[in-house]
Short mmCIF file of C-alpha atoms in Angstrom, two decimals:
data_model
loop_
_atom_site.label_atom_id
_atom_site.label_comp_id
_atom_site.label_asym_id
_atom_site.label_seq_id
_atom_site.Cartn_x
_atom_site.Cartn_y
_atom_site.Cartn_z
CA MET A 1055 -1.22 92.90 136.77
CA GLY A 1056 2.03 93.83 138.44
CA ILE A 1057 4.39 91.40 140.27
CA GLU A 1058 3.79 91.34 144.09
CA THR A 1059 6.45 92.53 146.15
CA PRO A 1060 7.91 89.82 148.24
CA ILE A 1061 7.50 90.15 151.97
CA VAL A 1062 11.30 89.16 152.27
CA LYS A 1063 13.99 89.13 149.48
CA ILE A 1064 17.62 88.13 150.25
CA GLU A 1065 20.08 88.49 147.36
CA HIS A 1066 23.72 87.07 147.70
CA LEU A 1067 23.80 87.63 151.70
CA SER A 1068 27.17 86.85 153.05
CA HIS A 1069 28.71 87.72 156.53
CA ARG A 1070 32.19 87.35 157.96
CA TYR A 1071 33.45 87.29 161.51
CA ALA A 1072 36.96 88.25 161.39
CA VAL A 1073 38.28 85.54 158.98
CA GLN A 1074 35.42 83.20 159.36
CA TRP A 1075 32.49 83.29 156.86
CA ALA A 1076 29.40 82.60 158.95
CA VAL A 1077 26.99 82.89 155.88
CA ARG A 1078 27.83 82.87 152.47
CA ASP A 1079 25.72 83.85 149.24
CA ILE A 1080 22.49 83.20 150.46
CA ASN A 1081 19.50 83.84 148.21
CA PHE A 1082 15.62 83.38 148.89
CA GLU A 1083 12.44 85.14 149.07
CA ILE A 1084 9.18 85.04 151.02
CA HIS A 1085 5.83 85.67 149.07
CA GLN A 1086 3.21 84.34 151.16
CA LYS A 1087 1.55 83.59 154.50
CA GLY A 1088 2.64 80.59 156.56
CA ILE A 1089 5.64 79.46 158.54
CA LEU A 1090 9.21 79.02 156.77
CA GLY A 1091 11.67 77.08 158.86
CA LEU A 1092 15.05 77.98 158.87
CA LEU A 1093 16.72 74.61 159.77
CA GLY A 1094 20.37 74.04 160.65
CA SER A 1095 22.67 72.60 163.27
CA ASN A 1096 24.16 74.62 165.97
CA GLY A 1097 26.51 77.06 164.27
CA ALA A 1098 25.23 76.72 161.05
CA GLY A 1099 24.48 80.38 160.55
CA LYS A 1100 20.68 80.68 161.22
CA SER A 1101 20.65 83.40 164.06
CA THR A 1102 23.17 85.36 162.02
CA THR A 1103 20.83 85.20 158.95
CA MET A 1104 17.98 86.37 161.17
CA ASN A 1105 20.05 89.15 162.73
CA ILE A 1106 20.70 90.43 159.47
CA ILE A 1107 17.05 90.29 158.16
CA CYS A 1108 15.85 91.98 161.20
CA GLY A 1109 18.59 94.69 161.10
CA VAL A 1110 20.32 93.88 164.15
CA LEU A 1111 23.43 93.02 162.33
CA ASN A 1112 24.92 94.44 159.27
CA GLN A 1113 26.06 92.22 156.39
CA THR A 1114 29.38 92.00 154.93
CA GLU A 1115 27.93 91.42 151.29
CA GLY A 1116 24.73 91.07 149.71
CA ASP A 1117 21.21 92.83 150.25
CA VAL A 1118 18.08 92.37 152.42
CA TYR A 1119 14.80 93.70 151.44
CA ILE A 1120 11.72 93.91 153.75
CA ASN A 1121 8.36 94.73 151.90
CA GLY A 1122 10.68 96.25 148.84
CA ILE A 1123 12.75 98.50 151.33
CA ASN A 1124 16.38 97.95 151.52
CA MET A 1125 17.28 97.11 155.27
CA ARG A 1126 20.84 98.74 155.08
CA GLU A 1127 19.71 101.82 153.48
CA ASN A 1128 16.22 102.65 155.51
CA PRO A 1129 16.25 100.25 158.37
CA VAL A 1130 13.72 102.48 160.42
CA GLU A 1131 11.17 102.15 157.44
CA ALA A 1132 12.06 98.47 156.99
CA LYS A 1133 11.74 97.42 160.62
CA LYS A 1134 8.14 98.72 160.74
CA TYR A 1135 7.10 95.59 158.85
CA ILE A 1136 8.96 93.23 161.23
CA GLY A 1137 8.50 91.59 164.43
CA PHE A 1138 11.28 89.81 166.04
CA LEU A 1139 11.58 87.31 168.76
CA PRO A 1140 15.48 86.68 169.39
CA GLN A 1141 16.43 83.39 171.05
CA PHE A 1142 16.70 85.20 174.32
CA PRO A 1143 13.75 87.57 174.67
CA PRO A 1144 14.71 91.14 175.83
CA LEU A 1145 12.01 90.98 178.93
CA TYR A 1146 12.22 93.27 181.63
CA PRO A 1147 11.18 91.39 184.84
CA GLU A 1148 10.39 94.39 186.83
CA LEU A 1149 7.57 95.38 184.38
CA THR A 1150 4.02 94.05 184.30
CA VAL A 1151 3.02 92.59 181.16
CA ASP A 1152 0.92 95.69 180.19
CA GLU A 1153 3.76 97.84 180.83
CA TYR A 1154 6.11 95.96 178.81
CA LEU A 1155 3.73 95.86 175.87
CA VAL A 1156 3.14 99.44 175.86
CA TYR A 1157 6.74 99.90 175.98
CA CYS A 1158 7.58 97.87 173.22
CA ALA A 1159 4.80 99.60 170.99
CA GLN A 1160 6.23 102.85 171.64
CA LEU A 1161 9.61 101.53 170.71
CA ARG A 1162 7.92 100.52 167.05
CA LEU A 1163 6.83 104.29 166.72
CA MET A 1164 3.28 103.31 166.98
CA LYS A 1165 0.96 106.32 167.36
CA GLY A 1166 -0.36 106.88 171.05
CA SER A 1167 -3.91 106.64 169.78
CA ARG A 1168 -3.45 103.19 168.58
CA ILE A 1169 -1.35 101.50 171.20
CA ARG A 1170 -4.00 100.51 173.70
CA LYS A 1171 -5.93 98.59 171.15
CA ALA A 1172 -2.93 97.14 169.84
CA VAL A 1173 -1.76 95.73 173.38
CA ASP A 1174 -5.03 94.51 174.07
CA VAL A 1175 -5.21 92.48 170.73
CA ALA A 1176 -1.72 91.21 171.23
CA GLU A 1177 -2.74 90.00 174.76
CA GLU A 1178 -5.71 88.19 173.63
CA LYS A 1179 -3.90 86.59 170.78
CA CYS A 1180 -1.15 85.01 172.94
CA SER A 1181 -3.75 84.26 175.75
CA ILE A 1182 -2.17 86.31 178.44
CA THR A 1183 -4.83 89.08 179.11
CA HIS A 1184 -5.33 87.41 182.51
CA PHE A 1185 -1.77 88.01 183.46
CA LYS A 1186 -1.66 91.61 182.17
CA ASP A 1187 -0.99 93.05 185.54
CA ARG A 1188 1.30 90.28 186.53
CA LEU A 1189 5.13 91.17 186.92
CA ILE A 1190 7.00 89.40 184.06
CA GLY A 1191 9.70 88.00 186.76
CA ASN A 1192 6.78 86.28 188.42
CA LEU A 1193 5.64 84.27 184.92
CA SER A 1194 6.59 80.65 184.04
CA GLY A 1195 8.97 80.11 181.23
CA GLY A 1196 6.22 79.36 178.79
CA TYR A 1197 4.20 82.53 179.68
CA LYS A 1198 7.23 84.64 179.18
CA GLN A 1199 7.71 83.18 175.72
CA ARG A 1200 4.17 84.24 175.02
CA VAL A 1201 4.76 87.86 176.22
CA GLY A 1202 7.85 87.68 174.09
CA ILE A 1203 5.84 86.63 170.95
CA ALA A 1204 3.17 89.41 172.03
CA GLN A 1205 5.83 92.19 171.76
CA ALA A 1206 6.82 90.68 168.15
CA ILE A 1207 3.31 91.10 166.74
CA VAL A 1208 2.08 94.13 168.82
CA HIS A 1209 2.31 96.26 165.84
CA ASN A 1210 0.82 93.99 163.39
CA PRO A 1211 3.92 93.44 161.21
CA ARG A 1212 3.91 91.50 157.67
CA LEU A 1213 6.67 89.33 158.95
CA VAL A 1214 7.51 87.56 162.42
CA VAL A 1215 10.94 86.26 162.99
CA LEU A 1216 11.22 83.60 165.82
CA ASP A 1217 14.56 82.36 166.73
CA GLU A 1218 14.52 78.99 168.84
CA PRO A 1219 11.01 79.70 169.90
CA THR A 1220 10.31 76.33 171.94
CA ASN A 1221 14.10 76.45 173.30
CA GLY A 1222 14.07 75.36 177.07
CA LEU A 1223 10.29 74.91 177.16
CA ASP A 1224 8.69 71.42 178.68
CA PRO A 1225 6.68 69.35 176.17
CA LEU A 1226 3.29 70.91 177.03
CA GLN A 1227 4.64 74.42 176.74
CA ILE A 1228 5.94 73.46 173.24
CA VAL A 1229 2.76 72.21 172.07
CA GLU A 1230 1.05 75.35 173.27
CA ILE A 1231 3.79 77.59 171.65
CA ARG A 1232 3.74 75.65 168.47
CA ASN A 1233 -0.18 76.19 168.14
CA LEU A 1234 0.02 79.70 168.79
CA ILE A 1235 2.77 80.28 166.13
CA LYS A 1236 0.21 78.46 163.81
CA GLU A 1237 -2.51 80.65 164.59
CA ILE A 1238 -0.14 84.00 164.08
CA ALA A 1239 1.14 82.61 160.50
CA GLN A 1240 -2.80 82.58 159.38
CA ASP A 1241 -2.56 86.15 158.46
CA ARG A 1242 1.32 86.83 158.11
CA ALA A 1243 4.57 85.26 157.08
CA VAL A 1244 6.45 83.48 160.06
CA LEU A 1245 10.21 82.88 159.82
CA LEU A 1246 11.05 80.33 162.42
CA SER A 1247 14.53 79.17 163.22
CA THR A 1248 15.22 75.89 164.84
CA HIS A 1249 17.81 72.95 165.02
CA ILE A 1250 15.02 70.60 166.07
CA LEU A 1251 13.76 68.42 163.21
CA PRO A 1252 10.54 67.49 164.79
CA GLU A 1253 9.70 71.25 165.37
CA VAL A 1254 10.18 71.57 161.67
CA GLN A 1255 7.73 68.74 160.96
CA ALA A 1256 5.06 69.92 163.12
CA ALA A 1257 4.87 73.68 162.45
CA CYS A 1258 6.46 74.43 159.13
CA ASP A 1259 4.98 74.76 155.43
CA TRP A 1260 8.29 75.19 153.86
CA ILE A 1261 11.89 74.75 154.64
CA LYS A 1262 15.32 76.44 154.22
CA MET A 1263 18.20 74.37 155.31
CA ILE A 1264 21.55 76.18 156.15
CA GLU A 1265 24.72 74.26 156.78
CA ASN A 1266 28.23 75.76 157.37
CA GLY A 1267 26.84 79.01 156.18
CA ARG A 1268 25.14 77.99 152.93
CA LEU A 1269 21.89 77.03 151.67
CA VAL A 1270 21.67 73.39 150.98
CA PHE A 1271 17.85 72.73 150.77
CA SER A 1272 14.77 74.70 149.64
CA GLY A 1273 11.33 73.26 149.25
CA THR A 1274 8.08 72.20 151.11
CA ILE A 1275 8.02 70.07 154.04
CA ASP A 1276 6.66 67.31 151.80
CA GLU A 1277 9.76 67.39 149.39
CA PHE A 1278 12.41 67.59 152.35
CA ASN A 1279 10.76 64.52 153.72
CA ASN A 1280 10.83 62.66 150.36
CA TYR A 1281 14.53 64.08 149.77
CA VAL A 1282 16.00 60.53 149.87
CA GLU A 1283 14.43 57.37 148.21
CA PRO A 1284 13.20 54.66 150.25
CA SER A 1285 15.46 52.05 151.17
CA SER A 1286 13.77 49.55 153.04
CA PHE A 1287 10.22 48.07 153.16
CA LEU A 1288 8.15 46.13 155.86
CA VAL A 1289 6.66 42.94 154.57
CA THR A 1290 4.09 40.74 156.48
CA PHE A 1291 3.09 37.12 155.53
CA CYS A 1292 0.25 35.05 156.72
CA SER A 1293 2.41 32.02 157.36
CA PRO A 1294 6.25 31.70 158.34
CA ILE A 1295 8.67 31.92 155.47
CA ALA A 1296 12.43 31.53 155.77
CA VAL A 1297 14.85 34.76 155.94
CA SER A 1298 17.04 33.12 152.98
CA ALA A 1299 14.19 33.34 150.70
CA LEU A 1300 13.97 37.13 151.02
CA GLN A 1301 17.65 37.23 150.97
CA ALA A 1302 17.84 35.51 147.66
CA LEU A 1303 15.74 38.28 145.74
CA GLU A 1304 17.63 40.34 143.17
CA GLY A 1305 18.56 43.83 144.64
CA VAL A 1306 17.98 42.82 148.40
CA THR A 1307 21.03 43.63 150.54
CA GLU A 1308 19.63 42.71 154.21
CA VAL A 1309 16.53 41.22 155.64
CA VAL A 1310 15.73 41.60 159.67
CA ALA A 1311 13.13 39.03 160.77
CA LEU A 1312 10.84 40.90 163.47
CA SER A 1313 9.04 37.88 163.81
CA ASP A 1314 8.35 34.68 161.56
CA ARG A 1315 5.98 36.34 159.34
CA GLN A 1316 7.18 39.96 159.41
CA PHE A 1317 10.39 41.32 158.03
CA ARG A 1318 12.17 44.47 157.36
CA VAL A 1319 13.84 44.32 154.05
CA TYR A 1320 16.66 46.47 152.76
CA PHE A 1321 17.18 46.75 149.19
CA SER A 1322 19.49 48.65 146.72
CA ALA A 1323 18.31 51.56 144.18
CA MET A 1324 15.61 49.56 142.26
CA PRO A 1325 12.27 51.38 141.57
CA ASP A 1326 10.35 48.05 140.87
CA ILE A 1327 11.63 46.10 144.16
CA THR A 1328 8.15 45.89 145.66
CA THR A 1329 6.65 44.72 142.27
CA ARG A 1330 9.27 41.85 142.23
CA VAL A 1331 8.63 40.94 145.79
CA ILE A 1332 4.90 40.40 145.08
CA GLU A 1333 5.19 38.44 141.91
CA LYS A 1334 7.80 36.10 143.87
CA SER A 1335 5.28 35.83 146.79
CA VAL A 1336 2.27 34.83 144.40
CA ALA A 1337 4.61 32.53 142.40
CA GLU A 1338 5.82 30.77 145.66
CA GLY A 1339 2.53 30.68 147.64
CA TRP A 1340 3.89 33.09 150.47
CA GLN A 1341 0.76 34.57 151.02
CA MET A 1342 1.68 38.14 151.49
CA LYS A 1343 -0.49 40.19 154.00
CA GLU A 1344 1.09 43.78 153.76
CA ILE A 1345 4.09 45.48 152.19
CA LEU A 1346 4.96 49.06 153.35
CA LEU A 1347 7.79 50.96 151.89
CA GLU A 1348 9.80 53.00 154.54
CA ARG A 1349 11.18 56.41 153.78
CA GLU A 1350 14.35 57.43 155.97
CA SER A 1351 13.63 59.69 158.95
CA VAL A 1352 14.02 63.40 158.54
CA GLU A 1353 17.09 62.98 160.98
CA ASP A 1354 18.73 60.67 158.30
CA ILE A 1355 17.88 63.16 155.60
CA PHE A 1356 19.14 66.06 157.69
CA GLU A 1357 22.34 64.08 158.39
CA ARG A 1358 22.89 63.16 154.66
CA LEU A 1359 22.39 66.88 153.54
CA SER A 1360 24.68 68.07 156.41
CA LYS A 1361 27.40 65.81 155.06
CA GLY A 1362 26.79 66.96 151.43
CA ALA A 1363 27.13 70.42 152.53
#
């Protein structure tokens, strides 16, 4: 059995604006369905990378292959496999939803006989069928974003690229768009760019993190969350104990009393710290009720990786 052609393959991708490198030597592949989050702070190089992948921008160095097709050498053929929603969707407010999606299907060089069915499917998938005859300019922000996603999937691409898809939406709209993206990802690969960490946690299966134009992390969401070892634990006792008793334990760096029975304990790198605390509790008769390791938040991990970059 031959090796399956990756949906996306990026080799030594670099791009420079004047003298400043926006992206430097990025390499990765996408082989399967699901949501890959391209994470990074503003100005990290996410949009540049996405624009190059989608053929909007020609890279300074390196190659991008979409379904095995070199984007620079054969852009028209490669783009047939891509649906792209830029950060600012190219909507036409004077067109109806239906007119706009038919126009987008024509731009994708779809056969005329396929367009009507494809538009109907995209409208149904994005739950905008009841607005098909309404002017885009009269839609709410959330529904405009749905129309933008519909144009990205109207030609049934293998890859859908979404640049900051929930930017500017209210909390309810964000949840709705996030659920729509998850549904779309059930039968295709989705590359989602964002600088919002909770968005990655809620939606993505894998993460590529870009900082200062370089790839600084690649892995699953669990690997990302567990990138930094625990540095504190929450411990609860049945009876009050003195803070000084916990502070005296080897490896403990700080103790914060949440009540006279519950404490947050910070410690240095010691893999058996919880075992030591449990043994001490038994020996001293502290009547420990619960002990829970606390991992650093994703925000802390993001900050640490950014500093490392």
